[in-house]
mmCIF file of C-alpha atoms and ligand atoms in Angstrom:
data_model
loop_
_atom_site.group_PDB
_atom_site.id
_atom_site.type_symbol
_atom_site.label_atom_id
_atom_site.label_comp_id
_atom_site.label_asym_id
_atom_site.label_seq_id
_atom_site.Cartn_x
_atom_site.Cartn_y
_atom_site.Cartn_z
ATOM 1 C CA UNK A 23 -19.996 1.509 -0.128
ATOM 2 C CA UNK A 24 -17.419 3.043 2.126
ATOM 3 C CA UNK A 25 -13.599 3.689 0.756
ATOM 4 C CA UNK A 26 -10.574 5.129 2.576
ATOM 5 C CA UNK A 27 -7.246 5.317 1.529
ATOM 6 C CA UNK A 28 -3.648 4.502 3.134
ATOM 7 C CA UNK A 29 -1.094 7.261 1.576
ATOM 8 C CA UNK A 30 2.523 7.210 2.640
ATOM 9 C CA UNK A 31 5.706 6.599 0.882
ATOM 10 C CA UNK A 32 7.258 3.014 0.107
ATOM 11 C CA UNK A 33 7.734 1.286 3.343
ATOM 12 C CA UNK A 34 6.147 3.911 5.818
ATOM 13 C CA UNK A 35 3.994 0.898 6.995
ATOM 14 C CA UNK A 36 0.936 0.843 5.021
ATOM 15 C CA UNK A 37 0.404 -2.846 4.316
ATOM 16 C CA UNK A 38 1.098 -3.871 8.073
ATOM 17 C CA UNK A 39 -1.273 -1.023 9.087
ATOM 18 C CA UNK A 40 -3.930 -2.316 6.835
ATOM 19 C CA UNK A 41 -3.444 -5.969 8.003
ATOM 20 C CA UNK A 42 -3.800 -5.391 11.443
ATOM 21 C CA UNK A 43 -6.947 -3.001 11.556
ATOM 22 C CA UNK A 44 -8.833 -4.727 8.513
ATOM 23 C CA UNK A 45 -10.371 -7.263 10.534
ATOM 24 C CA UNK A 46 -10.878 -5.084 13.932
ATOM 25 C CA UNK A 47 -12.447 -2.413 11.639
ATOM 26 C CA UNK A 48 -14.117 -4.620 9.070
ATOM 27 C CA UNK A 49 -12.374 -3.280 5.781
ATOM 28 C CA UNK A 50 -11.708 -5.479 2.975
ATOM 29 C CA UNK A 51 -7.752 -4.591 2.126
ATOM 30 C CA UNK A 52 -6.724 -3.745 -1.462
ATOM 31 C CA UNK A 53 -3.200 -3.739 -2.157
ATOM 32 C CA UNK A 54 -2.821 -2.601 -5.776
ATOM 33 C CA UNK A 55 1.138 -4.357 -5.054
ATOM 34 C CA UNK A 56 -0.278 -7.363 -3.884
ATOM 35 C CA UNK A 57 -2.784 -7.249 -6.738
ATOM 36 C CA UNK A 58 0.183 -6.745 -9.420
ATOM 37 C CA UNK A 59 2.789 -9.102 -7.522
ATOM 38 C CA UNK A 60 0.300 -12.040 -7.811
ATOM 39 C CA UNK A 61 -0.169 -11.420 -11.801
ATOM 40 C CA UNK A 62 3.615 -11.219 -12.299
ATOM 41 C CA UNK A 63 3.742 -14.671 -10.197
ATOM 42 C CA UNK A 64 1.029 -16.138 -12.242
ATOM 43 C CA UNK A 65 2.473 -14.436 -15.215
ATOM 44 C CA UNK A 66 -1.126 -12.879 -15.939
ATOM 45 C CA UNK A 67 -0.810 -10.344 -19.140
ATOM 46 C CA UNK A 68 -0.953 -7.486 -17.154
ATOM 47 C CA UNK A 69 1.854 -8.644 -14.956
ATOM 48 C CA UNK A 70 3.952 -9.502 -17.522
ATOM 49 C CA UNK A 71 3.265 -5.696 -18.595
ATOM 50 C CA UNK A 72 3.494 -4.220 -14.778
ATOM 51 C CA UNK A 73 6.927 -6.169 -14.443
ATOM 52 C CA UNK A 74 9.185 -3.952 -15.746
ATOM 53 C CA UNK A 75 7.942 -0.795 -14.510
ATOM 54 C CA UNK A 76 7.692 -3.000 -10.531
ATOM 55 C CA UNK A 77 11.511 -3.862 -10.954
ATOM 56 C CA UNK A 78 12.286 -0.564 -11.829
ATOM 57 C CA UNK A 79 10.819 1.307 -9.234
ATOM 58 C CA UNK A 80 8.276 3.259 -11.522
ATOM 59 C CA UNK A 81 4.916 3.370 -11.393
ATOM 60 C CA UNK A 82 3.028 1.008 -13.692
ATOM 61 C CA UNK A 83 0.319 2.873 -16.078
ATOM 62 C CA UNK A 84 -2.615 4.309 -14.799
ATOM 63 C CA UNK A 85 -4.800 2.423 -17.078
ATOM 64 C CA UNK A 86 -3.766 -0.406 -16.008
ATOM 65 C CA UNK A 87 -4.078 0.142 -12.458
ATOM 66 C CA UNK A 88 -7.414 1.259 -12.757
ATOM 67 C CA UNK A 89 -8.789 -1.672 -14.751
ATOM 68 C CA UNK A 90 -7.518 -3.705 -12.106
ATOM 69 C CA UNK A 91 -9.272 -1.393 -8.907
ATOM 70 C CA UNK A 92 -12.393 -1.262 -11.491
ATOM 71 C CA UNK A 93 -12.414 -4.566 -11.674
ATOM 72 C CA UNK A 94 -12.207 -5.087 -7.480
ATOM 73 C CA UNK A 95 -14.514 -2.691 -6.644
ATOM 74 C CA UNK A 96 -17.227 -4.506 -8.865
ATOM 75 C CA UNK A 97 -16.739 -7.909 -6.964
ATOM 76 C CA UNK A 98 -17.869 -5.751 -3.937
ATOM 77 C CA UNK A 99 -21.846 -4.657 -2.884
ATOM 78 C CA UNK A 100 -23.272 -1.996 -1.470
ATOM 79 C CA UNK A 101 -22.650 -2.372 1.730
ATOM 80 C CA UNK A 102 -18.975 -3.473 1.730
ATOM 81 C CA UNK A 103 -15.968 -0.859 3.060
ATOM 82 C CA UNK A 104 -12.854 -1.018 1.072
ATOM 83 C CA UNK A 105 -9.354 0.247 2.571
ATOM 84 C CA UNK A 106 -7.109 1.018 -0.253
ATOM 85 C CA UNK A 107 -3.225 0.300 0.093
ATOM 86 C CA UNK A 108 -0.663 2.337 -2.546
ATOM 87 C CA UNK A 109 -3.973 3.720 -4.456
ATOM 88 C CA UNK A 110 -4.485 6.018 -5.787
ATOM 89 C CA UNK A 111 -0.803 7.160 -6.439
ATOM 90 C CA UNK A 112 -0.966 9.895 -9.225
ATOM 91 C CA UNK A 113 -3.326 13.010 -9.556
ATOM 92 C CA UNK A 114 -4.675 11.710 -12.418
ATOM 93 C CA UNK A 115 -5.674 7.792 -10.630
ATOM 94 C CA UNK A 116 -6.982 9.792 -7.706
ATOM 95 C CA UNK A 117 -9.669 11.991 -10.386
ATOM 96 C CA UNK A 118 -10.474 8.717 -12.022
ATOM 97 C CA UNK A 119 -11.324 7.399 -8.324
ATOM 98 C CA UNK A 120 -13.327 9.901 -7.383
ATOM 99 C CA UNK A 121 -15.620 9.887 -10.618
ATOM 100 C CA UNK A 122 -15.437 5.446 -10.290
ATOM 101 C CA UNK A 123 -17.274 6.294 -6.302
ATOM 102 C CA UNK A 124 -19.597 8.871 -7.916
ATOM 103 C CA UNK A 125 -20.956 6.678 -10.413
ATOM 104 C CA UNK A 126 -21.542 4.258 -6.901
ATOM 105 C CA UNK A 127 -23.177 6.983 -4.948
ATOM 106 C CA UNK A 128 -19.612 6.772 -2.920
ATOM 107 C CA UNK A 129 -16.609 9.143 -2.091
ATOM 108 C CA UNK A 130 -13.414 8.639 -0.387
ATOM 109 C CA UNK A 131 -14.330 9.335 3.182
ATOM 110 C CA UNK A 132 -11.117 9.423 4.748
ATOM 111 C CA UNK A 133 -7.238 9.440 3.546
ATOM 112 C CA UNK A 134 -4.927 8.301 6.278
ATOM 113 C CA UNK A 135 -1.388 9.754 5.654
ATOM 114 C CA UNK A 136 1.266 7.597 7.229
ATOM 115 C CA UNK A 137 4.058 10.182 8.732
ATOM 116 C CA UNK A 138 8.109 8.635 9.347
ATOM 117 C CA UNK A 139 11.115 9.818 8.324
ATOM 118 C CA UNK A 140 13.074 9.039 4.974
ATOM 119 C CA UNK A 141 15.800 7.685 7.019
ATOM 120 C CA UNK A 142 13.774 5.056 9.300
ATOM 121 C CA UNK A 143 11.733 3.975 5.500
ATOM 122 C CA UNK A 144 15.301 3.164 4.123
ATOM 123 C CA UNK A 145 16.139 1.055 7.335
ATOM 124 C CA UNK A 146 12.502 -0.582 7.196
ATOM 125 C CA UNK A 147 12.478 -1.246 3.309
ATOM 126 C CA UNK A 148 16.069 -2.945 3.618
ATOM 127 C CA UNK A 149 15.032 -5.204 6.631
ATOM 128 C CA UNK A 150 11.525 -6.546 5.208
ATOM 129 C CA UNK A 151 11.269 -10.117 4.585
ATOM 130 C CA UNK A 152 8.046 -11.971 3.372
ATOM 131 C CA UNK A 153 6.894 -15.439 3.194
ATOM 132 C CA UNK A 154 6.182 -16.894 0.434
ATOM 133 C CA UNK A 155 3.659 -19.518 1.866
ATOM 134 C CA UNK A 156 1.395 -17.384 3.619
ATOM 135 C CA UNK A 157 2.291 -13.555 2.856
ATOM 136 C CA UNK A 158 3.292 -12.714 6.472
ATOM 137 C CA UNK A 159 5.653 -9.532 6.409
ATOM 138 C CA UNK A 160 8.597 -9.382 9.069
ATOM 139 C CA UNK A 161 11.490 -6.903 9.455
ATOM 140 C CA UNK A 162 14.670 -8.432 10.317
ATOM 141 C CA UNK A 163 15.699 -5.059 12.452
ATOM 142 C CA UNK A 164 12.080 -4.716 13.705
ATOM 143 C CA UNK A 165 10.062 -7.269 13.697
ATOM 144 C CA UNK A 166 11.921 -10.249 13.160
ATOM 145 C CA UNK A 167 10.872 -13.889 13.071
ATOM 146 C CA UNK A 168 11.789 -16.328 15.862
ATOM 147 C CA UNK A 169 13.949 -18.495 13.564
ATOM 148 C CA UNK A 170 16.353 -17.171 10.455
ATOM 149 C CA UNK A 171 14.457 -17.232 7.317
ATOM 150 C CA UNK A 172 11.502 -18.843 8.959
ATOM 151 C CA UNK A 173 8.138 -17.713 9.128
ATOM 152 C CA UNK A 174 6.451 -17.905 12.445
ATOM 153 C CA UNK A 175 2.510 -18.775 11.221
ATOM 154 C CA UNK A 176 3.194 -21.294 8.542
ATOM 155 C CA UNK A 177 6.489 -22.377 8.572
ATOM 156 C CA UNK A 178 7.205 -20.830 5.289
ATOM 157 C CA UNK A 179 10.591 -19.294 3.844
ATOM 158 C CA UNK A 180 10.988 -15.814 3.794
ATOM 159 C CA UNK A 181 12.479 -13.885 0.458
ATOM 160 C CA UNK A 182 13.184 -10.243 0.246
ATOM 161 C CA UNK A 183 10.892 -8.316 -3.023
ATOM 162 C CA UNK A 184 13.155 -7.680 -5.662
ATOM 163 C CA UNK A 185 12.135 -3.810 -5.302
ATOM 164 C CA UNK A 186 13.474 -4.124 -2.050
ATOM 165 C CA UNK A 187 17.384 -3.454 -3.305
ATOM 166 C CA UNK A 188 18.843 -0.522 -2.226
ATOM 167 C CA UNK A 189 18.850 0.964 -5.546
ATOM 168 C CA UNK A 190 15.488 0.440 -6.596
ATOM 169 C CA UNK A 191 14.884 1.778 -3.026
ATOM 170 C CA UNK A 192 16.092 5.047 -3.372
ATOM 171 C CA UNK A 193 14.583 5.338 -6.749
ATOM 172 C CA UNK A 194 10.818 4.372 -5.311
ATOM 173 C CA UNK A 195 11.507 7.208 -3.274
ATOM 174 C CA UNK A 196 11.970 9.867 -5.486
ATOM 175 C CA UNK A 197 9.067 8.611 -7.746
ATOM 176 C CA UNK A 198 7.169 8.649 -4.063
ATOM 177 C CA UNK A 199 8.031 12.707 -4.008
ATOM 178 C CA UNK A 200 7.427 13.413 -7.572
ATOM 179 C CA UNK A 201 4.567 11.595 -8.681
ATOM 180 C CA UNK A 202 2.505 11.103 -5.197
ATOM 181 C CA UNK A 203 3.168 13.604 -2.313
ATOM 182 C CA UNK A 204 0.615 16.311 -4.370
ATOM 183 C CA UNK A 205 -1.986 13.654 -3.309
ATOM 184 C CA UNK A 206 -1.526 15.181 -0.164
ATOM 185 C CA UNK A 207 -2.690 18.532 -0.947
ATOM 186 C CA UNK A 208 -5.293 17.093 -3.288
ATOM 187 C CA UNK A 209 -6.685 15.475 -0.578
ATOM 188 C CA UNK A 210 -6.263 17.796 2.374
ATOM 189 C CA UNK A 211 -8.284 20.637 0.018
ATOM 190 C CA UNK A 212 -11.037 18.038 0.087
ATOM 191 C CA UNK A 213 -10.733 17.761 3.816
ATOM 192 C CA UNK A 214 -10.499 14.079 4.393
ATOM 193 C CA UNK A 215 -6.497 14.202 5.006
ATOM 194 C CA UNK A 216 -6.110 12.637 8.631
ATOM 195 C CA UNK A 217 -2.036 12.054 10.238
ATOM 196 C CA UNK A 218 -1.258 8.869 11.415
ATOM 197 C CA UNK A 219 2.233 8.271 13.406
ATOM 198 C CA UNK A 220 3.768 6.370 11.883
ATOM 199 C CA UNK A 221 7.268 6.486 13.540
ATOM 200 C CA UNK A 222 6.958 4.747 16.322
ATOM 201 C CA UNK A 223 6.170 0.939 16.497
ATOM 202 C CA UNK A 224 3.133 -1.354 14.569
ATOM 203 C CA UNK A 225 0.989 -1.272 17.444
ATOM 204 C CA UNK A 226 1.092 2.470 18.308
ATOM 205 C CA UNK A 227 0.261 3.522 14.473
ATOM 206 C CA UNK A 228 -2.668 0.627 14.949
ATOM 207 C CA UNK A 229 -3.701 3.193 17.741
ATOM 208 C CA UNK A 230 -3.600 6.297 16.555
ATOM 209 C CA UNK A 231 -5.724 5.667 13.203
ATOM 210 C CA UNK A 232 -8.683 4.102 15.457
ATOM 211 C CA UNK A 233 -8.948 6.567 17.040
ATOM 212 C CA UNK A 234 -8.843 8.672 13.755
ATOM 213 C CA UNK A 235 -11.447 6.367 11.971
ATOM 214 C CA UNK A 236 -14.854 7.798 11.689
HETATM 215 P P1 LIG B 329 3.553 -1.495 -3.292
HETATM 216 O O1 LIG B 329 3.564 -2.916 -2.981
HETATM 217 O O2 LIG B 329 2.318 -0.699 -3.070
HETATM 218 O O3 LIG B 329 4.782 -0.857 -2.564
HETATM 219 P P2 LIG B 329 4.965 0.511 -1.772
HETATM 220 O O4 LIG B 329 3.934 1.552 -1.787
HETATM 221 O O5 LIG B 329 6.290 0.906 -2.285
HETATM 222 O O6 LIG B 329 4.803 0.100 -0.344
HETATM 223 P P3 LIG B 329 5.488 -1.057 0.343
HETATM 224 O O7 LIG B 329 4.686 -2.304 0.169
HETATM 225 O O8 LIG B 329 6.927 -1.130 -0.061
HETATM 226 O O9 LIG B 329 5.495 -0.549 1.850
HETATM 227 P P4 LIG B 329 4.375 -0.421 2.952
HETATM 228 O O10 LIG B 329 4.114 1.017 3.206
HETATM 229 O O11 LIG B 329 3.198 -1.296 2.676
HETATM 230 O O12 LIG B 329 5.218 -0.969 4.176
HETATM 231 P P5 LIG B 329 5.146 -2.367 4.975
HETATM 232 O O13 LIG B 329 3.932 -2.372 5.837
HETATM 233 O O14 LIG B 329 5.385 -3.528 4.079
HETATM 234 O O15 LIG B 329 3.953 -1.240 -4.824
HETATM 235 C C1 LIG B 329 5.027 -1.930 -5.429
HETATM 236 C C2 LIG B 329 5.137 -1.491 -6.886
HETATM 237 O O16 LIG B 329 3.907 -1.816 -7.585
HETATM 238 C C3 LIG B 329 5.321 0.025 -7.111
HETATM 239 O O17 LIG B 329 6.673 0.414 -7.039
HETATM 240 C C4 LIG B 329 4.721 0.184 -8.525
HETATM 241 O O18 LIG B 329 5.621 -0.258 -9.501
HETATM 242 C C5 LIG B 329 3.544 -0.777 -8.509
HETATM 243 N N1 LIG B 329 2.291 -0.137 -8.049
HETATM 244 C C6 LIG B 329 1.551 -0.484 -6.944
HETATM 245 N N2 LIG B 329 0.460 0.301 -6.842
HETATM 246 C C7 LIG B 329 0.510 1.176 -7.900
HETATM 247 C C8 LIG B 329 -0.331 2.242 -8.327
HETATM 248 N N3 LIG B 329 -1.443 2.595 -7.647
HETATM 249 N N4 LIG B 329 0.034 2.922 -9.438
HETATM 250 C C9 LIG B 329 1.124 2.587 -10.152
HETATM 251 N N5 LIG B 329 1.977 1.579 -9.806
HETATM 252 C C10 LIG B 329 1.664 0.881 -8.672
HETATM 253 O O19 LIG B 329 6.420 -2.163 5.941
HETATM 254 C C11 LIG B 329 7.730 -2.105 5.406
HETATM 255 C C12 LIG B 329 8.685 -2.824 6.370
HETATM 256 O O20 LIG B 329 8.719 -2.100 7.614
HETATM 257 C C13 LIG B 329 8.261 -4.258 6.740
HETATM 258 O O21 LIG B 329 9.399 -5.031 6.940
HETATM 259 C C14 LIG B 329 7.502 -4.089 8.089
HETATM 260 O O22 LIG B 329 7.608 -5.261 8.882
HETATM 261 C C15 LIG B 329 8.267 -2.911 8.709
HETATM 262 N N6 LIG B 329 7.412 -2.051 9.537
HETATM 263 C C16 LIG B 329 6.131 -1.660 9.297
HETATM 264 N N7 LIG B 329 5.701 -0.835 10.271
HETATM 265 C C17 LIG B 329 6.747 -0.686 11.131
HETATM 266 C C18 LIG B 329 6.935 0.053 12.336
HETATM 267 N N8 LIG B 329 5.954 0.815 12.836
HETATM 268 N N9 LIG B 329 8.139 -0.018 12.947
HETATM 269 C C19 LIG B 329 9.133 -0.771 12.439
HETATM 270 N N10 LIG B 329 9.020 -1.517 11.307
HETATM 271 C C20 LIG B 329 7.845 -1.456 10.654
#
């Protein structure tokens, strides 16, 4: 089994990274958001736990979020390569990881750390839009659809995430700083920490991790 990991802070581009390379690379992506925003839509237990914490901007309990990766990783065989989007996203996730891979024979082999300034993530985070038919994710400053509120695969409307206010923003942020740049250091003392650019547009970040990916 192969694993790498997508770090970077709320909106630095991770999940439209992930989407556009799974398929050229041949990664299965796991979004532990996507994972928790489809319980809270199907009003699963666990979402109805993982809720509150989502709304608020905080992270949602480690043991929750690693039941749910646990439980991902087992549909998986031996030979299957997992990218993982917003996990791990405290010390103490990334330690239970790593010992979840060794029981597997499997370590993270690479942790690609998306680099853009605070500034352009407020501006991205504010413009996102998402459609609620087929998941596509647009930017209404960036990448916008070709009609208002429409999605351009399926037709679907598009809604902005709740967490997607500027106050919950600003507060994903500073849980970002205090709770998940050390995984940084963690992971640069293992030597798997690789930079992506992320500042310039989708297709140039696409770029520079390919040619990053070992
Ligand atoms: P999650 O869904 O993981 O949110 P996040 O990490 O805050 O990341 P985002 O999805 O907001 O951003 P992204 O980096 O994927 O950016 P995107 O590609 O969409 O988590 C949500 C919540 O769930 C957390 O707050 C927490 O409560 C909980 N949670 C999840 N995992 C957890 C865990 N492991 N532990 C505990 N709790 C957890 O891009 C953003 C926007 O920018 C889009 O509009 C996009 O179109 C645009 N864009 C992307 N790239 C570019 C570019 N290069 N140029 C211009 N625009 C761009």
């Amino acid at each position: 089994m192969k694993a790498i990991v997508l770090l970077g802070a709320p909106g630095a581009g991770k999940g439209t990274l992930a989407e556009a390379v799974r398929d050229q690379a041949g990664f299965q992506h796991i979004s532990t958001g996507d994972i928790l925003r489809a319980a809270v839509r199907d009003q699963t237990p666990t979402g109805l736990e993982a809720k509150k914490f989502m709304d608020a901007g905080e992270l949602v309990p480690d043991s929750v979020i690693m039941r749910l990766v646990e439980e991902r990783i087992a549909q998986g065989g031996p030979e299957d390569k997992f990218m993982f989007d917003g996990f791990p996203r405290t010390l103490a996730q990334a330690e239970m990881f790593d010992a979840t891979l060794a029981k597997l024979d499997a370590s993270v082999s690479q942790v690609f750390l998306l680099e853009v300034s605070p500034e352009a993530i407020v501006k991205r985070l504010g413009g996102r839009r998402i459609c609620r038919g087929c998941g596509a994710v647009y930017n209404i400053a960036f990448i916008p659809p070709k009609q208002d509120g429409v999605c351009d695969s399926c037709g679907g409307e598009l809604y902005q995430r709740d967490d997607d206010k500027e106050a919950t923003v600003l507060n994903r942020l500073e849980v970002y700083n205090r709770q998940t740049a050390s995984l940084v250091d963690f992971y640069d003392k293992k030597g798997v920490l690789v930079r992506v650019n992320a500042a310039g547009t989708p297709q140039e970040a696409v770029r520079d991790m390919l040619s990053k990916l070992r």
